[in-house]
């Protein structure tokens, strides 16, 4: 039995003002209301019935007030239970995650339950992994079979060529691209309330473009071909020679596609009137081919229907990026991949179970 009148006048005034404050937190005002009702002589059962609470809760609140005073009203320091896994078990889990790189929390939960018989919810596993210093990372795609020595040799040869390039010589990067020929929804202005739709193209038709770019001048030569092969390569090289009629030599950098090494192409290069010299980029190194970046920029900025106030400014920015930024980051990219990344074999990147 709780005796009434245990609150002094000042405390009653303070609690009454708190209960009547419409902006106060409801769980705080509910505690204050319970104390006032008990001080008025209400029983714990009647107070609990009025507040839709349990009478044991009302008694517990009164005990807290007796021990802590009004400072207890705003204390809601709920603490979670301690981790069910021991320190040794947590260290074993961290080591397993580091070795196997599981892709999902389900895989982690299965391993914990199988190894230690402990079941965790998804949110609990995420919190546990974060406490162990883990984070969810998306692997960065890097070229396969990187050979630092070949890349370094190519970069040195390319820089030497540019530093000793005569006025009657030019350098171009050539490659083929195969954009899918399809209609892509894009935004447009229309009267308010008008529903706009676009008919999708059928089939798997695609364009075949064989092109080349001169990073110094920004000149390009793009040929739409029925098929990209040795014949289209010869057609592109011929068009490049026509584009530079006064150049004694035109250095063309290519990837190692089979049609670039075809016998037909070699025979054409052996002709006396040929002014083309081919240079091949190391295998599996698309990052060393600036025109590959050009195709990516075309897809990102053109097919996504981005609008530029000054098209020439956009072209100049793209050219500056291809000419300056891409070669400047060649060495940095080679070093960073080998030094700062843990390379994962695609065959091993799967959900591994204990």
mmCIF file with all atom_site columns, C-alpha atoms in Angstrom, residues 187-345:
data_model
loop_
_atom_site.group_PDB
_atom_site.id
_atom_site.type_symbol
_atom_site.label_atom_id
_atom_site.label_alt_id
_atom_site.label_comp_id
_atom_site.label_asym_id
_atom_site.label_entity_id
_atom_site.label_seq_id
_atom_site.pdbx_PDB_ins_code
_atom_site.Cartn_x
_atom_site.Cartn_y
_atom_site.Cartn_z
_atom_site.occupancy
_atom_site.B_iso_or_equiv
_atom_site.pdbx_formal_charge
_atom_site.auth_seq_id
_atom_site.auth_comp_id
_atom_site.auth_asym_id
_atom_site.auth_atom_id
_atom_site.pdbx_PDB_model_num
ATOM 1   C CA . UNK A 1 187 ? 12.568 12.751  -71.168  1.00 0.00 ? 187 UNK A CA 1
ATOM 2   C CA . UNK A 1 188 ? 10.867 15.376  -73.327  1.00 0.00 ? 188 UNK A CA 1
ATOM 3   C CA . UNK A 1 189 ? 8.655  18.414  -72.897  1.00 0.00 ? 189 UNK A CA 1
ATOM 4   C CA . UNK A 1 190 ? 4.918  17.834  -73.406  1.00 0.00 ? 190 UNK A CA 1
ATOM 5   C CA . UNK A 1 191 ? 1.612  19.444  -72.417  1.00 0.00 ? 191 UNK A CA 1
ATOM 6   C CA . UNK A 1 192 ? 0.658  18.842  -68.805  1.00 0.00 ? 192 UNK A CA 1
ATOM 7   C CA . UNK A 1 193 ? -1.296 15.634  -68.352  1.00 0.00 ? 193 UNK A CA 1
ATOM 8   C CA . UNK A 1 194 ? -0.181 14.144  -71.676  1.00 0.00 ? 194 UNK A CA 1
ATOM 9   C CA . UNK A 1 195 ? 1.020  10.557  -71.444  1.00 0.00 ? 195 UNK A CA 1
ATOM 10  C CA . UNK A 1 196 ? 3.976  9.865   -73.714  1.00 0.00 ? 196 UNK A CA 1
ATOM 11  C CA . UNK A 1 197 ? 5.177  6.409   -74.784  1.00 0.00 ? 197 UNK A CA 1
ATOM 12  C CA . UNK A 1 198 ? 7.760  5.026   -77.207  1.00 0.00 ? 198 UNK A CA 1
ATOM 13  C CA . UNK A 1 199 ? 7.497  1.846   -79.265  1.00 0.00 ? 199 UNK A CA 1
ATOM 14  C CA . UNK A 1 200 ? 10.282 -0.599  -78.502  1.00 0.00 ? 200 UNK A CA 1
ATOM 15  C CA . UNK A 1 201 ? 12.422 -1.955  -81.326  1.00 0.00 ? 201 UNK A CA 1
ATOM 16  C CA . UNK A 1 202 ? 12.410 -5.678  -81.903  1.00 0.00 ? 202 UNK A CA 1
ATOM 17  C CA . UNK A 1 203 ? 15.236 -8.094  -82.569  1.00 0.00 ? 203 UNK A CA 1
ATOM 18  C CA . UNK A 1 204 ? 18.882 -7.900  -81.555  1.00 0.00 ? 204 UNK A CA 1
ATOM 19  C CA . UNK A 1 205 ? 20.189 -5.595  -84.276  1.00 0.00 ? 205 UNK A CA 1
ATOM 20  C CA . UNK A 1 206 ? 23.242 -3.568  -83.359  1.00 0.00 ? 206 UNK A CA 1
ATOM 21  C CA . UNK A 1 207 ? 25.591 -1.090  -84.971  1.00 0.00 ? 207 UNK A CA 1
ATOM 22  C CA . UNK A 1 208 ? 29.180 -1.962  -85.830  1.00 0.00 ? 208 UNK A CA 1
ATOM 23  C CA . UNK A 1 209 ? 31.436 1.081   -85.701  1.00 0.00 ? 209 UNK A CA 1
ATOM 24  C CA . UNK A 1 210 ? 35.146 0.960   -86.462  1.00 0.00 ? 210 UNK A CA 1
ATOM 25  C CA . UNK A 1 211 ? 36.706 4.223   -85.382  1.00 0.00 ? 211 UNK A CA 1
ATOM 26  C CA . UNK A 1 212 ? 39.904 6.079   -84.535  1.00 0.00 ? 212 UNK A CA 1
ATOM 27  C CA . UNK A 1 213 ? 40.763 9.269   -82.654  1.00 0.00 ? 213 UNK A CA 1
ATOM 28  C CA . UNK A 1 214 ? 43.737 11.613  -82.675  1.00 0.00 ? 214 UNK A CA 1
ATOM 29  C CA . UNK A 1 215 ? 44.221 12.770  -79.078  1.00 0.00 ? 215 UNK A CA 1
ATOM 30  C CA . UNK A 1 216 ? 46.316 15.765  -80.124  1.00 0.00 ? 216 UNK A CA 1
ATOM 31  C CA . UNK A 1 217 ? 43.889 17.379  -82.573  1.00 0.00 ? 217 UNK A CA 1
ATOM 32  C CA . UNK A 1 218 ? 40.625 15.690  -81.657  1.00 0.00 ? 218 UNK A CA 1
ATOM 33  C CA . UNK A 1 219 ? 40.057 14.440  -85.206  1.00 0.00 ? 219 UNK A CA 1
ATOM 34  C CA . UNK A 1 220 ? 38.078 11.222  -85.509  1.00 0.00 ? 220 UNK A CA 1
ATOM 35  C CA . UNK A 1 221 ? 37.264 8.793   -88.264  1.00 0.00 ? 221 UNK A CA 1
ATOM 36  C CA . UNK A 1 222 ? 34.184 6.623   -87.743  1.00 0.00 ? 222 UNK A CA 1
ATOM 37  C CA . UNK A 1 223 ? 33.054 3.963   -90.208  1.00 0.00 ? 223 UNK A CA 1
ATOM 38  C CA . UNK A 1 224 ? 29.798 2.075   -89.853  1.00 0.00 ? 224 UNK A CA 1
ATOM 39  C CA . UNK A 1 225 ? 30.454 -1.452  -91.038  1.00 0.00 ? 225 UNK A CA 1
ATOM 40  C CA . UNK A 1 226 ? 28.272 -4.466  -91.699  1.00 0.00 ? 226 UNK A CA 1
ATOM 41  C CA . UNK A 1 227 ? 30.813 -6.582  -89.836  1.00 0.00 ? 227 UNK A CA 1
ATOM 42  C CA . UNK A 1 228 ? 34.035 -5.763  -87.984  1.00 0.00 ? 228 UNK A CA 1
ATOM 43  C CA . UNK A 1 229 ? 36.839 -7.866  -89.451  1.00 0.00 ? 229 UNK A CA 1
ATOM 44  C CA . UNK A 1 230 ? 40.099 -7.597  -91.369  1.00 0.00 ? 230 UNK A CA 1
ATOM 45  C CA . UNK A 1 231 ? 38.380 -5.873  -94.298  1.00 0.00 ? 231 UNK A CA 1
ATOM 46  C CA . UNK A 1 232 ? 36.881 -3.194  -92.035  1.00 0.00 ? 232 UNK A CA 1
ATOM 47  C CA . UNK A 1 233 ? 40.311 -2.718  -90.426  1.00 0.00 ? 233 UNK A CA 1
ATOM 48  C CA . UNK A 1 234 ? 41.867 -2.068  -93.851  1.00 0.00 ? 234 UNK A CA 1
ATOM 49  C CA . UNK A 1 235 ? 39.009 0.299   -94.719  1.00 0.00 ? 235 UNK A CA 1
ATOM 50  C CA . UNK A 1 236 ? 39.592 2.269   -91.512  1.00 0.00 ? 236 UNK A CA 1
ATOM 51  C CA . UNK A 1 237 ? 43.367 2.465   -92.047  1.00 0.00 ? 237 UNK A CA 1
ATOM 52  C CA . UNK A 1 238 ? 42.792 3.612   -95.633  1.00 0.00 ? 238 UNK A CA 1
ATOM 53  C CA . UNK A 1 239 ? 40.400 6.320   -94.435  1.00 0.00 ? 239 UNK A CA 1
ATOM 54  C CA . UNK A 1 240 ? 43.003 7.460   -91.893  1.00 0.00 ? 240 UNK A CA 1
ATOM 55  C CA . UNK A 1 241 ? 45.631 7.823   -94.632  1.00 0.00 ? 241 UNK A CA 1
ATOM 56  C CA . UNK A 1 242 ? 43.192 9.874   -96.737  1.00 0.00 ? 242 UNK A CA 1
ATOM 57  C CA . UNK A 1 243 ? 42.480 12.060  -93.685  1.00 0.00 ? 243 UNK A CA 1
ATOM 58  C CA . UNK A 1 244 ? 46.219 12.791  -93.319  1.00 0.00 ? 244 UNK A CA 1
ATOM 59  C CA . UNK A 1 245 ? 47.506 13.065  -96.935  1.00 0.00 ? 245 UNK A CA 1
ATOM 60  C CA . UNK A 1 246 ? 50.639 15.017  -95.949  1.00 0.00 ? 246 UNK A CA 1
ATOM 61  C CA . UNK A 1 247 ? 51.788 12.825  -93.079  1.00 0.00 ? 247 UNK A CA 1
ATOM 62  C CA . UNK A 1 248 ? 54.817 10.630  -93.717  1.00 0.00 ? 248 UNK A CA 1
ATOM 63  C CA . UNK A 1 249 ? 53.914 8.148   -90.973  1.00 0.00 ? 249 UNK A CA 1
ATOM 64  C CA . UNK A 1 250 ? 50.710 7.582   -89.007  1.00 0.00 ? 250 UNK A CA 1
ATOM 65  C CA . UNK A 1 251 ? 51.131 5.518   -85.819  1.00 0.00 ? 251 UNK A CA 1
ATOM 66  C CA . UNK A 1 252 ? 47.940 3.625   -85.004  1.00 0.00 ? 252 UNK A CA 1
ATOM 67  C CA . UNK A 1 253 ? 47.499 1.932   -81.634  1.00 0.00 ? 253 UNK A CA 1
ATOM 68  C CA . UNK A 1 254 ? 45.201 -1.110  -81.615  1.00 0.00 ? 254 UNK A CA 1
ATOM 69  C CA . UNK A 1 255 ? 44.117 -3.863  -79.261  1.00 0.00 ? 255 UNK A CA 1
ATOM 70  C CA . UNK A 1 256 ? 44.954 -7.510  -79.916  1.00 0.00 ? 256 UNK A CA 1
ATOM 71  C CA . UNK A 1 257 ? 41.757 -8.513  -81.704  1.00 0.00 ? 257 UNK A CA 1
ATOM 72  C CA . UNK A 1 258 ? 42.379 -11.418 -84.079  1.00 0.00 ? 258 UNK A CA 1
ATOM 73  C CA . UNK A 1 259 ? 41.335 -9.455  -87.175  1.00 0.00 ? 259 UNK A CA 1
ATOM 74  C CA . UNK A 1 260 ? 43.983 -6.806  -86.420  1.00 0.00 ? 260 UNK A CA 1
ATOM 75  C CA . UNK A 1 261 ? 46.638 -9.518  -86.839  1.00 0.00 ? 261 UNK A CA 1
ATOM 76  C CA . UNK A 1 262 ? 45.049 -11.071 -89.932  1.00 0.00 ? 262 UNK A CA 1
ATOM 77  C CA . UNK A 1 263 ? 47.220 -12.019 -92.918  1.00 0.00 ? 263 UNK A CA 1
ATOM 78  C CA . UNK A 1 264 ? 45.146 -9.691  -95.115  1.00 0.00 ? 264 UNK A CA 1
ATOM 79  C CA . UNK A 1 265 ? 46.021 -6.749  -92.874  1.00 0.00 ? 265 UNK A CA 1
ATOM 80  C CA . UNK A 1 266 ? 49.723 -7.660  -92.815  1.00 0.00 ? 266 UNK A CA 1
ATOM 81  C CA . UNK A 1 267 ? 49.810 -7.869  -96.601  1.00 0.00 ? 267 UNK A CA 1
ATOM 82  C CA . UNK A 1 268 ? 48.142 -4.471  -96.887  1.00 0.00 ? 268 UNK A CA 1
ATOM 83  C CA . UNK A 1 269 ? 50.675 -2.935  -94.471  1.00 0.00 ? 269 UNK A CA 1
ATOM 84  C CA . UNK A 1 270 ? 53.513 -4.297  -96.621  1.00 0.00 ? 270 UNK A CA 1
ATOM 85  C CA . UNK A 1 271 ? 52.444 -2.248  -99.654  1.00 0.00 ? 271 UNK A CA 1
ATOM 86  C CA . UNK A 1 272 ? 54.959 0.425   -100.730 1.00 0.00 ? 272 UNK A CA 1
ATOM 87  C CA . UNK A 1 273 ? 52.399 3.226   -100.525 1.00 0.00 ? 273 UNK A CA 1
ATOM 88  C CA . UNK A 1 274 ? 51.299 2.342   -96.975  1.00 0.00 ? 274 UNK A CA 1
ATOM 89  C CA . UNK A 1 275 ? 52.064 5.060   -94.411  1.00 0.00 ? 275 UNK A CA 1
ATOM 90  C CA . UNK A 1 276 ? 50.602 3.238   -91.408  1.00 0.00 ? 276 UNK A CA 1
ATOM 91  C CA . UNK A 1 277 ? 52.579 1.743   -88.529  1.00 0.00 ? 277 UNK A CA 1
ATOM 92  C CA . UNK A 1 278 ? 50.636 -0.436  -86.124  1.00 0.00 ? 278 UNK A CA 1
ATOM 93  C CA . UNK A 1 279 ? 51.373 -0.598  -82.381  1.00 0.00 ? 279 UNK A CA 1
ATOM 94  C CA . UNK A 1 280 ? 49.578 -3.163  -80.252  1.00 0.00 ? 280 UNK A CA 1
ATOM 95  C CA . UNK A 1 281 ? 48.391 -2.481  -76.709  1.00 0.00 ? 281 UNK A CA 1
ATOM 96  C CA . UNK A 1 282 ? 49.262 -5.227  -74.158  1.00 0.00 ? 282 UNK A CA 1
ATOM 97  C CA . UNK A 1 283 ? 46.690 -7.984  -73.844  1.00 0.00 ? 283 UNK A CA 1
ATOM 98  C CA . UNK A 1 284 ? 43.922 -7.564  -71.237  1.00 0.00 ? 284 UNK A CA 1
ATOM 99  C CA . UNK A 1 285 ? 44.721 -3.851  -70.794  1.00 0.00 ? 285 UNK A CA 1
ATOM 100 C CA . UNK A 1 286 ? 41.703 -1.851  -72.029  1.00 0.00 ? 286 UNK A CA 1
ATOM 101 C CA . UNK A 1 287 ? 42.626 0.875   -69.501  1.00 0.00 ? 287 UNK A CA 1
ATOM 102 C CA . UNK A 1 288 ? 45.633 1.717   -71.716  1.00 0.00 ? 288 UNK A CA 1
ATOM 103 C CA . UNK A 1 289 ? 43.382 2.426   -74.713  1.00 0.00 ? 289 UNK A CA 1
ATOM 104 C CA . UNK A 1 290 ? 41.893 5.951   -74.530  1.00 0.00 ? 290 UNK A CA 1
ATOM 105 C CA . UNK A 1 291 ? 39.349 5.229   -77.270  1.00 0.00 ? 291 UNK A CA 1
ATOM 106 C CA . UNK A 1 292 ? 37.825 2.607   -74.965  1.00 0.00 ? 292 UNK A CA 1
ATOM 107 C CA . UNK A 1 293 ? 37.115 5.466   -72.573  1.00 0.00 ? 293 UNK A CA 1
ATOM 108 C CA . UNK A 1 294 ? 35.599 7.414   -75.477  1.00 0.00 ? 294 UNK A CA 1
ATOM 109 C CA . UNK A 1 295 ? 33.076 4.633   -76.087  1.00 0.00 ? 295 UNK A CA 1
ATOM 110 C CA . UNK A 1 296 ? 32.213 4.664   -72.402  1.00 0.00 ? 296 UNK A CA 1
ATOM 111 C CA . UNK A 1 297 ? 31.714 8.446   -72.379  1.00 0.00 ? 297 UNK A CA 1
ATOM 112 C CA . UNK A 1 298 ? 29.540 8.221   -75.490  1.00 0.00 ? 298 UNK A CA 1
ATOM 113 C CA . UNK A 1 299 ? 27.299 5.694   -73.783  1.00 0.00 ? 299 UNK A CA 1
ATOM 114 C CA . UNK A 1 300 ? 27.143 7.663   -70.536  1.00 0.00 ? 300 UNK A CA 1
ATOM 115 C CA . UNK A 1 301 ? 26.580 11.131  -71.956  1.00 0.00 ? 301 UNK A CA 1
ATOM 116 C CA . UNK A 1 302 ? 24.804 10.528  -75.264  1.00 0.00 ? 302 UNK A CA 1
ATOM 117 C CA . UNK A 1 303 ? 22.591 7.463   -74.874  1.00 0.00 ? 303 UNK A CA 1
ATOM 118 C CA . UNK A 1 304 ? 21.398 8.782   -71.533  1.00 0.00 ? 304 UNK A CA 1
ATOM 119 C CA . UNK A 1 305 ? 20.133 11.916  -73.299  1.00 0.00 ? 305 UNK A CA 1
ATOM 120 C CA . UNK A 1 306 ? 22.127 14.449  -71.302  1.00 0.00 ? 306 UNK A CA 1
ATOM 121 C CA . UNK A 1 307 ? 21.876 18.009  -72.523  1.00 0.00 ? 307 UNK A CA 1
ATOM 122 C CA . UNK A 1 308 ? 24.876 20.368  -72.733  1.00 0.00 ? 308 UNK A CA 1
ATOM 123 C CA . UNK A 1 309 ? 24.511 24.096  -73.251  1.00 0.00 ? 309 UNK A CA 1
ATOM 124 C CA . UNK A 1 310 ? 27.687 24.202  -75.344  1.00 0.00 ? 310 UNK A CA 1
ATOM 125 C CA . UNK A 1 311 ? 28.445 21.068  -77.313  1.00 0.00 ? 311 UNK A CA 1
ATOM 126 C CA . UNK A 1 312 ? 31.953 22.297  -78.203  1.00 0.00 ? 312 UNK A CA 1
ATOM 127 C CA . UNK A 1 313 ? 32.790 22.721  -74.523  1.00 0.00 ? 313 UNK A CA 1
ATOM 128 C CA . UNK A 1 314 ? 31.729 19.130  -73.917  1.00 0.00 ? 314 UNK A CA 1
ATOM 129 C CA . UNK A 1 315 ? 33.869 17.850  -76.805  1.00 0.00 ? 315 UNK A CA 1
ATOM 130 C CA . UNK A 1 316 ? 36.893 19.804  -75.587  1.00 0.00 ? 316 UNK A CA 1
ATOM 131 C CA . UNK A 1 317 ? 36.442 18.477  -72.065  1.00 0.00 ? 317 UNK A CA 1
ATOM 132 C CA . UNK A 1 318 ? 36.228 14.889  -73.362  1.00 0.00 ? 318 UNK A CA 1
ATOM 133 C CA . UNK A 1 319 ? 39.331 15.356  -75.511  1.00 0.00 ? 319 UNK A CA 1
ATOM 134 C CA . UNK A 1 320 ? 41.292 16.863  -72.615  1.00 0.00 ? 320 UNK A CA 1
ATOM 135 C CA . UNK A 1 321 ? 40.283 13.936  -70.420  1.00 0.00 ? 321 UNK A CA 1
ATOM 136 C CA . UNK A 1 322 ? 41.366 11.358  -73.019  1.00 0.00 ? 322 UNK A CA 1
ATOM 137 C CA . UNK A 1 323 ? 44.610 13.131  -73.890  1.00 0.00 ? 323 UNK A CA 1
ATOM 138 C CA . UNK A 1 324 ? 45.784 14.187  -70.424  1.00 0.00 ? 324 UNK A CA 1
ATOM 139 C CA . UNK A 1 325 ? 44.012 12.366  -67.590  1.00 0.00 ? 325 UNK A CA 1
ATOM 140 C CA . UNK A 1 326 ? 43.925 8.842   -69.024  1.00 0.00 ? 326 UNK A CA 1
ATOM 141 C CA . UNK A 1 327 ? 47.692 8.558   -69.829  1.00 0.00 ? 327 UNK A CA 1
ATOM 142 C CA . UNK A 1 328 ? 48.577 10.348  -66.584  1.00 0.00 ? 328 UNK A CA 1
ATOM 143 C CA . UNK A 1 329 ? 46.809 7.684   -64.540  1.00 0.00 ? 329 UNK A CA 1
ATOM 144 C CA . UNK A 1 330 ? 48.277 4.705   -66.404  1.00 0.00 ? 330 UNK A CA 1
ATOM 145 C CA . UNK A 1 331 ? 51.159 4.132   -64.004  1.00 0.00 ? 331 UNK A CA 1
ATOM 146 C CA . UNK A 1 332 ? 49.044 4.987   -60.967  1.00 0.00 ? 332 UNK A CA 1
ATOM 147 C CA . UNK A 1 333 ? 46.433 2.437   -62.032  1.00 0.00 ? 333 UNK A CA 1
ATOM 148 C CA . UNK A 1 334 ? 49.012 -0.321  -62.594  1.00 0.00 ? 334 UNK A CA 1
ATOM 149 C CA . UNK A 1 335 ? 50.569 0.225   -59.176  1.00 0.00 ? 335 UNK A CA 1
ATOM 150 C CA . UNK A 1 336 ? 47.318 0.648   -57.240  1.00 0.00 ? 336 UNK A CA 1
ATOM 151 C CA . UNK A 1 337 ? 45.800 -2.562  -58.546  1.00 0.00 ? 337 UNK A CA 1
ATOM 152 C CA . UNK A 1 338 ? 48.743 -4.700  -57.481  1.00 0.00 ? 338 UNK A CA 1
ATOM 153 C CA . UNK A 1 339 ? 49.375 -2.916  -54.178  1.00 0.00 ? 339 UNK A CA 1
ATOM 154 C CA . UNK A 1 340 ? 45.978 -1.902  -52.790  1.00 0.00 ? 340 UNK A CA 1
ATOM 155 C CA . UNK A 1 341 ? 43.519 -4.517  -54.016  1.00 0.00 ? 341 UNK A CA 1
ATOM 156 C CA . UNK A 1 342 ? 42.916 -8.109  -53.072  1.00 0.00 ? 342 UNK A CA 1
ATOM 157 C CA . UNK A 1 343 ? 42.269 -9.733  -56.442  1.00 0.00 ? 343 UNK A CA 1
ATOM 158 C CA . UNK A 1 344 ? 39.471 -12.326 -56.369  1.00 0.00 ? 344 UNK A CA 1
ATOM 159 C CA . UNK A 1 345 ? 39.125 -15.091 -58.923  1.00 0.00 ? 345 UNK A CA 1
#
